[in-house]
PDB file of C-alpha atoms in Angstrom:
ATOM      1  CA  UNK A   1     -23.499   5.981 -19.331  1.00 48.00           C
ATOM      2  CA  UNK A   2     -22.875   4.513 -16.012  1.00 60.00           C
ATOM      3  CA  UNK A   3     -24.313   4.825 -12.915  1.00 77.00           C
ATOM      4  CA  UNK A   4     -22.525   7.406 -10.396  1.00 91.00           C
ATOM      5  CA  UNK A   5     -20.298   5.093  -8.355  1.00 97.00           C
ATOM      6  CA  UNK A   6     -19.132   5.438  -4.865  1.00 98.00           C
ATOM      7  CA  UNK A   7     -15.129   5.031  -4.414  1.00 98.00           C
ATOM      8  CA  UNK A   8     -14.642   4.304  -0.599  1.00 98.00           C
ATOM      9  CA  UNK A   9     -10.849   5.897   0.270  1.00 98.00           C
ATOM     10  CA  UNK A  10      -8.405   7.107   2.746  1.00 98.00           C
ATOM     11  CA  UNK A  11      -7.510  10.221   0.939  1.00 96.00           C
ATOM     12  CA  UNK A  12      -4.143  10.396   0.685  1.00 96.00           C
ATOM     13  CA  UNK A  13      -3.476   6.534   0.294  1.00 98.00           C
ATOM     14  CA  UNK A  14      -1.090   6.000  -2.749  1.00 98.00           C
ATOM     15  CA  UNK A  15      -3.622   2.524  -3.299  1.00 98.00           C
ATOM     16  CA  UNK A  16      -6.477   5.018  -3.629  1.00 98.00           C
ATOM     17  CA  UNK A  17      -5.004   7.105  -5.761  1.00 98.00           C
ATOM     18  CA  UNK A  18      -3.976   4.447  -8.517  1.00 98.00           C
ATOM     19  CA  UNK A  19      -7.777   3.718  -8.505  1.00 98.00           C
ATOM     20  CA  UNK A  20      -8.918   7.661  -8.526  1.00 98.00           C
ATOM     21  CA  UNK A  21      -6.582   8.135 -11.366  1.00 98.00           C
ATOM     22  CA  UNK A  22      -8.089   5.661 -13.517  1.00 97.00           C
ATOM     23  CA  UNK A  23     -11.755   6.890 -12.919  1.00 97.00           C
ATOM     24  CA  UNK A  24     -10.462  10.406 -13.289  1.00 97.00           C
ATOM     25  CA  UNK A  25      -8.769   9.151 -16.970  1.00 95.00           C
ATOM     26  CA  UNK A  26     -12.033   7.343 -18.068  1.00 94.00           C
ATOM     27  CA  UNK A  27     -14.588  10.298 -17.051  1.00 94.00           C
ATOM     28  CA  UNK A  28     -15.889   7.759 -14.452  1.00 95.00           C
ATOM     29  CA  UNK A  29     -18.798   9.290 -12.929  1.00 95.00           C
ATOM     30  CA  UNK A  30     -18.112   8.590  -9.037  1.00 97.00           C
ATOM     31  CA  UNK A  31     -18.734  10.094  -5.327  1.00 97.00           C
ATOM     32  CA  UNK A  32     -15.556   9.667  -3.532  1.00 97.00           C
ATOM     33  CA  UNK A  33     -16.507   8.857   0.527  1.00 98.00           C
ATOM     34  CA  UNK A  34     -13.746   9.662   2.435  1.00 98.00           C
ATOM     35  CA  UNK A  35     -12.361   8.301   5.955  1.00 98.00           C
ATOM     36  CA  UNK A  36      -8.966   8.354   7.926  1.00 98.00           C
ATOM     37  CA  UNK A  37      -7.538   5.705   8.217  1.00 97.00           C
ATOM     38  CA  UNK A  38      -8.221   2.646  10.879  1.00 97.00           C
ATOM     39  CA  UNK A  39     -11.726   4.183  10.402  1.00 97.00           C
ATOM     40  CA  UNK A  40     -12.571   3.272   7.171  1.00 97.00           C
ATOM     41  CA  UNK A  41     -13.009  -0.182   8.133  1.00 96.00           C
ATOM     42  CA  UNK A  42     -16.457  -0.222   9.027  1.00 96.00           C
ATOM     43  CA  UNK A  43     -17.212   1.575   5.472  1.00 97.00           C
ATOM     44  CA  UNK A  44     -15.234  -0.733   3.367  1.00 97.00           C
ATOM     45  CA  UNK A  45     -16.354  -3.675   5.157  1.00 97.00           C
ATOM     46  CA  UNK A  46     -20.250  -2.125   5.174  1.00 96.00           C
ATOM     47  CA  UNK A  47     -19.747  -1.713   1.387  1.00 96.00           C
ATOM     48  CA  UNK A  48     -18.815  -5.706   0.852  1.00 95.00           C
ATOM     49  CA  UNK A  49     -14.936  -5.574   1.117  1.00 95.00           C
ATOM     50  CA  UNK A  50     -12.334  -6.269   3.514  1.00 94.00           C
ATOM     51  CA  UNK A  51     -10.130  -3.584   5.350  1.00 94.00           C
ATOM     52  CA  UNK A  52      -8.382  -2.180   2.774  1.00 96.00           C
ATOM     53  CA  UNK A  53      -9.249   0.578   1.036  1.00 98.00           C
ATOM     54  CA  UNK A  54     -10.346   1.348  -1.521  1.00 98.00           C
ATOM     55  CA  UNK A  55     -13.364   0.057  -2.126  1.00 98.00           C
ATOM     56  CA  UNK A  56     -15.278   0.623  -5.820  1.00 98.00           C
ATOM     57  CA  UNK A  57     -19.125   0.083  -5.332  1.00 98.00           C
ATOM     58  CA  UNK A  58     -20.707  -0.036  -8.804  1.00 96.00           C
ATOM     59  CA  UNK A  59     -23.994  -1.606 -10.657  1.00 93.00           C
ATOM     60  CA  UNK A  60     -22.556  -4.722 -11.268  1.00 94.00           C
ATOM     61  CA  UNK A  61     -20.828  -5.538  -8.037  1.00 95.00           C
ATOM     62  CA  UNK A  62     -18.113  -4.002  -5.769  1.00 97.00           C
ATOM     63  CA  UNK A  63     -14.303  -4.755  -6.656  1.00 98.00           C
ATOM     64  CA  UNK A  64     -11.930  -4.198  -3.693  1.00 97.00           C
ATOM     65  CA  UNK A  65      -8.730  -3.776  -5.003  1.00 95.00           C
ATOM     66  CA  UNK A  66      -7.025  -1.542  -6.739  1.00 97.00           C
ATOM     67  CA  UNK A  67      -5.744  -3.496  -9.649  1.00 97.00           C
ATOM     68  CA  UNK A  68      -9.414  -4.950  -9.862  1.00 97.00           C
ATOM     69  CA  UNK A  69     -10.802  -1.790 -10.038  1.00 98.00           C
ATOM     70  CA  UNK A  70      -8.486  -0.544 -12.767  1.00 98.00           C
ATOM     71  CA  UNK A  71      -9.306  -3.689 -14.687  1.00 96.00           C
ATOM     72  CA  UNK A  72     -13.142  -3.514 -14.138  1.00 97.00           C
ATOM     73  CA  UNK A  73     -12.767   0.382 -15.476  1.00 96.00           C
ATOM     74  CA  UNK A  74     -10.449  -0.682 -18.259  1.00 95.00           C
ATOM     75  CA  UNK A  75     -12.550  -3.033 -19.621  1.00 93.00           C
ATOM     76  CA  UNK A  76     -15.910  -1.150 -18.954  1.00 93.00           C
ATOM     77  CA  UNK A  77     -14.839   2.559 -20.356  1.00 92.00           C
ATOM     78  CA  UNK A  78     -11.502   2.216 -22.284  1.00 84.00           C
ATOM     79  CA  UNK A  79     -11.430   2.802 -26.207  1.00 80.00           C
ATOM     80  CA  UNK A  80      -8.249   3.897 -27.824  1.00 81.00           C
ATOM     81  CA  UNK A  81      -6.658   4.169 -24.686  1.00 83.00           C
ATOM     82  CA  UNK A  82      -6.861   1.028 -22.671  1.00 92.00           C
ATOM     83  CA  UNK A  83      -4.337   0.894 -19.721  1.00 96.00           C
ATOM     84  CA  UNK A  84      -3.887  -3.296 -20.423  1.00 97.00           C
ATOM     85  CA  UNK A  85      -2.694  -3.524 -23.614  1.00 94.00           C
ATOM     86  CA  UNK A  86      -4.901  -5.955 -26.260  1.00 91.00           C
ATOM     87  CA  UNK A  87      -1.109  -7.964 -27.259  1.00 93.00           C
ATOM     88  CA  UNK A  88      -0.332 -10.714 -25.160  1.00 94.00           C
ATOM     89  CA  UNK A  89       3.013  -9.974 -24.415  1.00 96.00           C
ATOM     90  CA  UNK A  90       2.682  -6.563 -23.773  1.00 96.00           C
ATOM     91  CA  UNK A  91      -0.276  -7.312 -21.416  1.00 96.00           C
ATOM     92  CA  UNK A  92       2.003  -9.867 -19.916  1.00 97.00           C
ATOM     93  CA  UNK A  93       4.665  -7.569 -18.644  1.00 97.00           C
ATOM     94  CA  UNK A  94       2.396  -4.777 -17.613  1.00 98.00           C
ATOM     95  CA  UNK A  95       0.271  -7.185 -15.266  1.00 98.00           C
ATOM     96  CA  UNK A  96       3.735  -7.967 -14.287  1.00 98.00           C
ATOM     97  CA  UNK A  97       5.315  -4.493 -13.439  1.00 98.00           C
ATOM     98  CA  UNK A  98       1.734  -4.150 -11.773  1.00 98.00           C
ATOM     99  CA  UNK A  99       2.380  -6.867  -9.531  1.00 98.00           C
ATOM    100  CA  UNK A 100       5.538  -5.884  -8.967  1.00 98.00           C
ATOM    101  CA  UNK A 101       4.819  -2.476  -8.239  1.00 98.00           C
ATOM    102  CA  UNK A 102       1.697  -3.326  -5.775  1.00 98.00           C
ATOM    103  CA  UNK A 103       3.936  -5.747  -3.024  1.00 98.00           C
ATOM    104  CA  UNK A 104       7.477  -4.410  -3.872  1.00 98.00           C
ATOM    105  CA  UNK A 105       7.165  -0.632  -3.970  1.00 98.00           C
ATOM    106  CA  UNK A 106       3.180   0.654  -2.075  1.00 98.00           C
ATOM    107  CA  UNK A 107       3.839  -1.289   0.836  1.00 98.00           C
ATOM    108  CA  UNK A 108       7.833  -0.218   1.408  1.00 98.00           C
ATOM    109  CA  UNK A 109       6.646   3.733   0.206  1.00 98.00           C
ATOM    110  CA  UNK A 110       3.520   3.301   2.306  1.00 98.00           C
ATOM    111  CA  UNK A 111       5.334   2.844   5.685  1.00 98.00           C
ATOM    112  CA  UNK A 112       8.411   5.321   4.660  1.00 97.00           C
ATOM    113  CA  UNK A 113       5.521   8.473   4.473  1.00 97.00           C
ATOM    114  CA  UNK A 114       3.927   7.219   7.713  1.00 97.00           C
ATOM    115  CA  UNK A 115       7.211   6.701   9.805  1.00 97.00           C
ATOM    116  CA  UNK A 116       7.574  10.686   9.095  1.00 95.00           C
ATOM    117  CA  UNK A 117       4.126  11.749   8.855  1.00 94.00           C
ATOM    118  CA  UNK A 118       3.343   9.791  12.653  1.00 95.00           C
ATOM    119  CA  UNK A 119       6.206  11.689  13.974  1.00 93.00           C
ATOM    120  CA  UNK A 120       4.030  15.107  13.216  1.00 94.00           C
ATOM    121  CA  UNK A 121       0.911  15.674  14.300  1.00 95.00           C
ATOM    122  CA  UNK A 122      -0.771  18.356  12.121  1.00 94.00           C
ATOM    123  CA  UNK A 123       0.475  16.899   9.204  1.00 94.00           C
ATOM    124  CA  UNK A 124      -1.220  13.446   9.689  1.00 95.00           C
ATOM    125  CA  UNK A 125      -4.174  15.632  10.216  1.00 96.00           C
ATOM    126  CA  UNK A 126      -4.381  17.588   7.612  1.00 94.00           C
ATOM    127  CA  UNK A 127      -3.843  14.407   5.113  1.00 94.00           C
ATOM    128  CA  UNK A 128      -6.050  11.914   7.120  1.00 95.00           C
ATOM    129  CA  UNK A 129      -8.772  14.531   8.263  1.00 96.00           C
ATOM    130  CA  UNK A 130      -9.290  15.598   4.169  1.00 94.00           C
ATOM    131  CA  UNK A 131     -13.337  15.631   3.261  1.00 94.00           C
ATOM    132  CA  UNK A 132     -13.685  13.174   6.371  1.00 97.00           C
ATOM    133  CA  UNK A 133     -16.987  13.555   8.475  1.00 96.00           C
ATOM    134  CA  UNK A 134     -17.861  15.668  11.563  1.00 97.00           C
ATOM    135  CA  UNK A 135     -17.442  12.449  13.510  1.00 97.00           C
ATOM    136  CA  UNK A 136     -14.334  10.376  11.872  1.00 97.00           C
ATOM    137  CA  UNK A 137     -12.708  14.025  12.786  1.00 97.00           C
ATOM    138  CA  UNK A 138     -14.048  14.144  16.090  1.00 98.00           C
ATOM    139  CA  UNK A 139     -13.140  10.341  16.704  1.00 98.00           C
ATOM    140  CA  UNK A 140      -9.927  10.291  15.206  1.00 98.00           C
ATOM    141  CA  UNK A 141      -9.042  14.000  16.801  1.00 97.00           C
ATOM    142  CA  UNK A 142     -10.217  12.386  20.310  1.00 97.00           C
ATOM    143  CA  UNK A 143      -8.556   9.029  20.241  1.00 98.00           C
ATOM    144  CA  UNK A 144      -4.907   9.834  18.348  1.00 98.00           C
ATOM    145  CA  UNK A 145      -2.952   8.288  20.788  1.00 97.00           C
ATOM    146  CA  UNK A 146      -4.502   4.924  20.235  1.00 98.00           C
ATOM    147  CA  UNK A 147      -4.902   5.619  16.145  1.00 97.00           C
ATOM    148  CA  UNK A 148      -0.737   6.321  16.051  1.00 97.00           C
ATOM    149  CA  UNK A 149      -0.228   2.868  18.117  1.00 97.00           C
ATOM    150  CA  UNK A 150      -2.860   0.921  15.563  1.00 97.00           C
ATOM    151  CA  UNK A 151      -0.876   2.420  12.795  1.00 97.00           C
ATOM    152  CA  UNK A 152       2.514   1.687  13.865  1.00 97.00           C
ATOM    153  CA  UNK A 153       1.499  -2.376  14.524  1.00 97.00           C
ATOM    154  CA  UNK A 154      -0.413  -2.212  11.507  1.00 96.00           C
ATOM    155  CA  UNK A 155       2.635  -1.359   9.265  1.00 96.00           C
ATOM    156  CA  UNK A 156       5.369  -2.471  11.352  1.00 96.00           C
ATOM    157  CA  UNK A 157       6.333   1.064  11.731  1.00 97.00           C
ATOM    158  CA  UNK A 158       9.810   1.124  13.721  1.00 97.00           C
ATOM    159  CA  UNK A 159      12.843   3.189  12.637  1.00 97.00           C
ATOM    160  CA  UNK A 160      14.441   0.159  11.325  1.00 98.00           C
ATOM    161  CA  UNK A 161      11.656  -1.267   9.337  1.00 97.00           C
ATOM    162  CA  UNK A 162      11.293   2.577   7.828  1.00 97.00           C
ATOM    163  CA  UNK A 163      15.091   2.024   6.903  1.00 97.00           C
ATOM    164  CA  UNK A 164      14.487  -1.331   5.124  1.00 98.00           C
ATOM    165  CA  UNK A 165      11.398  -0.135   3.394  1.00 98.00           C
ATOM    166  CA  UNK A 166      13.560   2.931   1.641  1.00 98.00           C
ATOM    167  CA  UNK A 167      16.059   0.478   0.783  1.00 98.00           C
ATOM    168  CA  UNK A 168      13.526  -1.575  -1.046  1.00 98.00           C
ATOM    169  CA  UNK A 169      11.988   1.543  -2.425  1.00 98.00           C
ATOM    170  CA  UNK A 170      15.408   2.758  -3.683  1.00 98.00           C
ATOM    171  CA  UNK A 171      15.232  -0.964  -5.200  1.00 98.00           C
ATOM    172  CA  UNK A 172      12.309  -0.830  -7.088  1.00 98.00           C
ATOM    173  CA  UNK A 173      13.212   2.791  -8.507  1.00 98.00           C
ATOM    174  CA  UNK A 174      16.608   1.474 -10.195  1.00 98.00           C
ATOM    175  CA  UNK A 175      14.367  -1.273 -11.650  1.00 97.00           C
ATOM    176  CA  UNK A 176      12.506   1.195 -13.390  1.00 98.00           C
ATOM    177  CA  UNK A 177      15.755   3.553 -14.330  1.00 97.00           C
ATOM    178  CA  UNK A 178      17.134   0.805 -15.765  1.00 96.00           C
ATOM    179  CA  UNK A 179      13.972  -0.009 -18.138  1.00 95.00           C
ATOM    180  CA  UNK A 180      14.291   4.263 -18.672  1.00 95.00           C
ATOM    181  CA  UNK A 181      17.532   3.690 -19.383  1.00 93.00           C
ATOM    182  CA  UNK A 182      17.137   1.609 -22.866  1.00 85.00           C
ATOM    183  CA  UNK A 183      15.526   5.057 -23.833  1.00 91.00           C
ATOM    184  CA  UNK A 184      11.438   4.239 -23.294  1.00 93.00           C
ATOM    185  CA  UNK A 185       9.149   7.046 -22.784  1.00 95.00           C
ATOM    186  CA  UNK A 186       6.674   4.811 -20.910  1.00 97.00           C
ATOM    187  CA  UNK A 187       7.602   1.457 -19.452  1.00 98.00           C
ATOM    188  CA  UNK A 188       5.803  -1.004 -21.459  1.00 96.00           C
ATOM    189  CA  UNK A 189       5.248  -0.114 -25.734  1.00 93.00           C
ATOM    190  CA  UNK A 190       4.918   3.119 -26.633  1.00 93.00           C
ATOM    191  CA  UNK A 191       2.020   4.234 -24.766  1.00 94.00           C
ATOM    192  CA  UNK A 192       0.435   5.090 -21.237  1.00 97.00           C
ATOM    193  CA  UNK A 193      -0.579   1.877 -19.216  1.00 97.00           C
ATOM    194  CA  UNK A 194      -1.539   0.292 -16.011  1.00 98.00           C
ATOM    195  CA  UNK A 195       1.718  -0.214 -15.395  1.00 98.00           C
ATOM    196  CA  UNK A 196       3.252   3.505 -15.770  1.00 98.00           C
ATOM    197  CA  UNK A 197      -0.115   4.827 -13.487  1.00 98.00           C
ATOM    198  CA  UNK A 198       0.914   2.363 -10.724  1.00 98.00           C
ATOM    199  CA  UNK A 199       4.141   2.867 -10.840  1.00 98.00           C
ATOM    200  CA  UNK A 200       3.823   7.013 -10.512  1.00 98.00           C
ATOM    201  CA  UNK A 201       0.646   6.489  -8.027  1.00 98.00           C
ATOM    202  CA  UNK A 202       2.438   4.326  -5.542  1.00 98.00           C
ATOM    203  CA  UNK A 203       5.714   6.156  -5.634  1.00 98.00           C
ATOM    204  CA  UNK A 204       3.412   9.151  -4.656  1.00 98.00           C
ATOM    205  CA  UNK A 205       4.626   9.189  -1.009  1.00 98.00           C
ATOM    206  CA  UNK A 206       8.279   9.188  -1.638  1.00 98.00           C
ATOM    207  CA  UNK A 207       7.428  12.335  -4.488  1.00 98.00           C
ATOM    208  CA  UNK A 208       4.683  14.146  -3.486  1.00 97.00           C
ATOM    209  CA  UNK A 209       3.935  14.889  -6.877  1.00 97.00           C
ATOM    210  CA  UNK A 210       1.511  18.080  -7.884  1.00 94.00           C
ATOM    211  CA  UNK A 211      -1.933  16.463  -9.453  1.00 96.00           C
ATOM    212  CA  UNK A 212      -2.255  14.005  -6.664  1.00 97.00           C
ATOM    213  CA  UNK A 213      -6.294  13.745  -6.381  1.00 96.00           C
ATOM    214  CA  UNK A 214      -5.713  14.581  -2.240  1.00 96.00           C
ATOM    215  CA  UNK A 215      -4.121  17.003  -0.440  1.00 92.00           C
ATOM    216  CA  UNK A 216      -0.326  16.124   0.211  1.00 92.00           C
ATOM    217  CA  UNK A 217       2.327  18.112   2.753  1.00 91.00           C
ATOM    218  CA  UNK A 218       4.091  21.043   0.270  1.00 90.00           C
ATOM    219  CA  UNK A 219       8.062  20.828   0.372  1.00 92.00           C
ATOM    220  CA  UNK A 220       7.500  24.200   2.598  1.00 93.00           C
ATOM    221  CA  UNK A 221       5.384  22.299   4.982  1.00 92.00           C
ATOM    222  CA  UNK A 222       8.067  19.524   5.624  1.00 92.00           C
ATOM    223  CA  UNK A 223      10.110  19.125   8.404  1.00 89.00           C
ATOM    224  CA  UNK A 224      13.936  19.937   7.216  1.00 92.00           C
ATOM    225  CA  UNK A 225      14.699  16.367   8.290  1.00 89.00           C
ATOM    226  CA  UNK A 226      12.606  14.414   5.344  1.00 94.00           C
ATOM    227  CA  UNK A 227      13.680  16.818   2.535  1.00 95.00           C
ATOM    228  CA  UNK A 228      16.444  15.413   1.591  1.00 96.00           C
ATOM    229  CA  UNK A 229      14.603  12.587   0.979  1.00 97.00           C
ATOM    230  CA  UNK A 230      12.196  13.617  -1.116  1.00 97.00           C
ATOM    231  CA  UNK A 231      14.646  15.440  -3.565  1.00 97.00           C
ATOM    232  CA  UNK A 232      16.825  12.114  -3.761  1.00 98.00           C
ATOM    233  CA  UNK A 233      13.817  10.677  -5.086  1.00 98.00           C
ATOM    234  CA  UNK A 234      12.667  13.266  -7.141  1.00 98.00           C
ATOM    235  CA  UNK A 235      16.239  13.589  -8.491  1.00 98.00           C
ATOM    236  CA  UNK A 236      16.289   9.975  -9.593  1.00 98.00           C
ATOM    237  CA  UNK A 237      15.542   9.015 -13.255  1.00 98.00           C
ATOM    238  CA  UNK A 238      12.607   7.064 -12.085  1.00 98.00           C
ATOM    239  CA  UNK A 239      11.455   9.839  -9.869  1.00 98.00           C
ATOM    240  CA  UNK A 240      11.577  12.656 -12.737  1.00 98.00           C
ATOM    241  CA  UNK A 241       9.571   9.965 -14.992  1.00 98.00           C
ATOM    242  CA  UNK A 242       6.437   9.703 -11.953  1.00 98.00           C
ATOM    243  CA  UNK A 243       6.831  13.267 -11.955  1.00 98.00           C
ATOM    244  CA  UNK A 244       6.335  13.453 -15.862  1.00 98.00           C
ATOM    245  CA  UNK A 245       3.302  10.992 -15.756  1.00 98.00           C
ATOM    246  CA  UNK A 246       1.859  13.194 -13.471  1.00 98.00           C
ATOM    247  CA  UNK A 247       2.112  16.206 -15.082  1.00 97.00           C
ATOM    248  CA  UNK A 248       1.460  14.539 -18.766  1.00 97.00           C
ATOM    249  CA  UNK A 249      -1.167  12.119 -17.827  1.00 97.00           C
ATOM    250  CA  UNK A 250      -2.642  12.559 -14.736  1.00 95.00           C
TER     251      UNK A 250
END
């Protein structure tokens, strides 16, 4: 049995979540330590990563990404249902979609949920506040103004970048409509893998799925300007199949 680990996350980050899920799947034993963002970098960095989040701190040593983290959890804790397959080829094009999915899709679906969640206040709260400590609240609370203008340079957050993310986004979905298409059930063999978890995970902000391991904004909670958004995406073939991950596997 392992050691309790400490996952280091901004709660509802899509990169945190891929990592969550796998724990979660595996029956990790783990204390998640939560922060908003632009504050967490003083715990990840404490812990012996960068800025990003998140950060796994375990026995053996601390991995700092999320694909390192799902192969480090993989390896350690999978049996009969290992998220890299053991065939070469099969591994080869789920490391791929991974790779894929972590610069082409989190990134582009990472500044799309930001450009509308920046634009209202209680609903960056409530997402970035979740589990976060008496004085991340306090100091995020007390200096928004600056946290909003550290987030927008940080992503590149303007209303045309926001526009070429979603087209990118929309992008990356038809890629994986078009795999759906040849009739798969999961996107690489006939199984659950890394590459089906990271796809649904970093789609997250774009879905909003129900079984995210943080508390996302309800379709009720949404201003009537971003809705039709969401149920494009949802509506998509790609979309329904994050959906079905989430409620099958997650």
């Amino acid at each position: 049995m392992a050691d309790t680990y400490r996952l280091i996350t901004i709660p509802p980050s899509h990169f945190c979540e891929k990592a969550r899920w796998a724990l979660d799947r595996y029956e990790v034993p783990y204390v998640e330590q939560c922060h908003p963002p632009i504050l967490h970098y003083l715990a990840t960095r404490r812990a012996g990563g960068g800025r990003t989040a998140p950060v796994l701190v375990t026995d053996v040593g601390v991995f700092a990404d999320s694909t390192d983290i799902l192969d480090f959890v993989d390896g350690r804790f999978a049996t009969d249902r290992r998220l890299y397959p053991t065939e070469d080829q099969q591994r080869r094009e789920v490391t791929e979609l991974e790779e894929l999915f972590d610069t082409r899709l989190g990134p582009h679906t990472r500044r799309v949920a930001y450009f509308h969640l920046l634009a209202h206040t209680r609903l960056l709260l409530d997402a970035a506040l979740h589990r976060a400590s008496g004085r991340d609240r306090a100091v995020f609370r007390g200096s928004l103004p600056l946290m909003k203008l550290l987030l927008r340079r940080g992503m590149r957050i303007t209303p045309d970048g926001a526009a070429r993310s979603l087209e990118r986004v929309r992008e990356v979905f038809d890629t994986v409509g078009q795999r759906l298409a040849e009739g798969r059930r999961y996107l690489v063999g006939e199984r659950f893998t890394a590459a089906d978890l990271t796809f649904a995970a970093l789609a997250s902000p774009v879905l909003l799925p129900r079984g995210f391991g943080a508390p996302l904004p309800s379709l009720a909670e949404l201003p009537a300007s971003v809705l039709p958004l969401i149920e494009e995406m949802r509506d998509t073939d790609a979309g329904g199949f994050a959906q079905r991950l989430y409620r099958d596997e997650r």
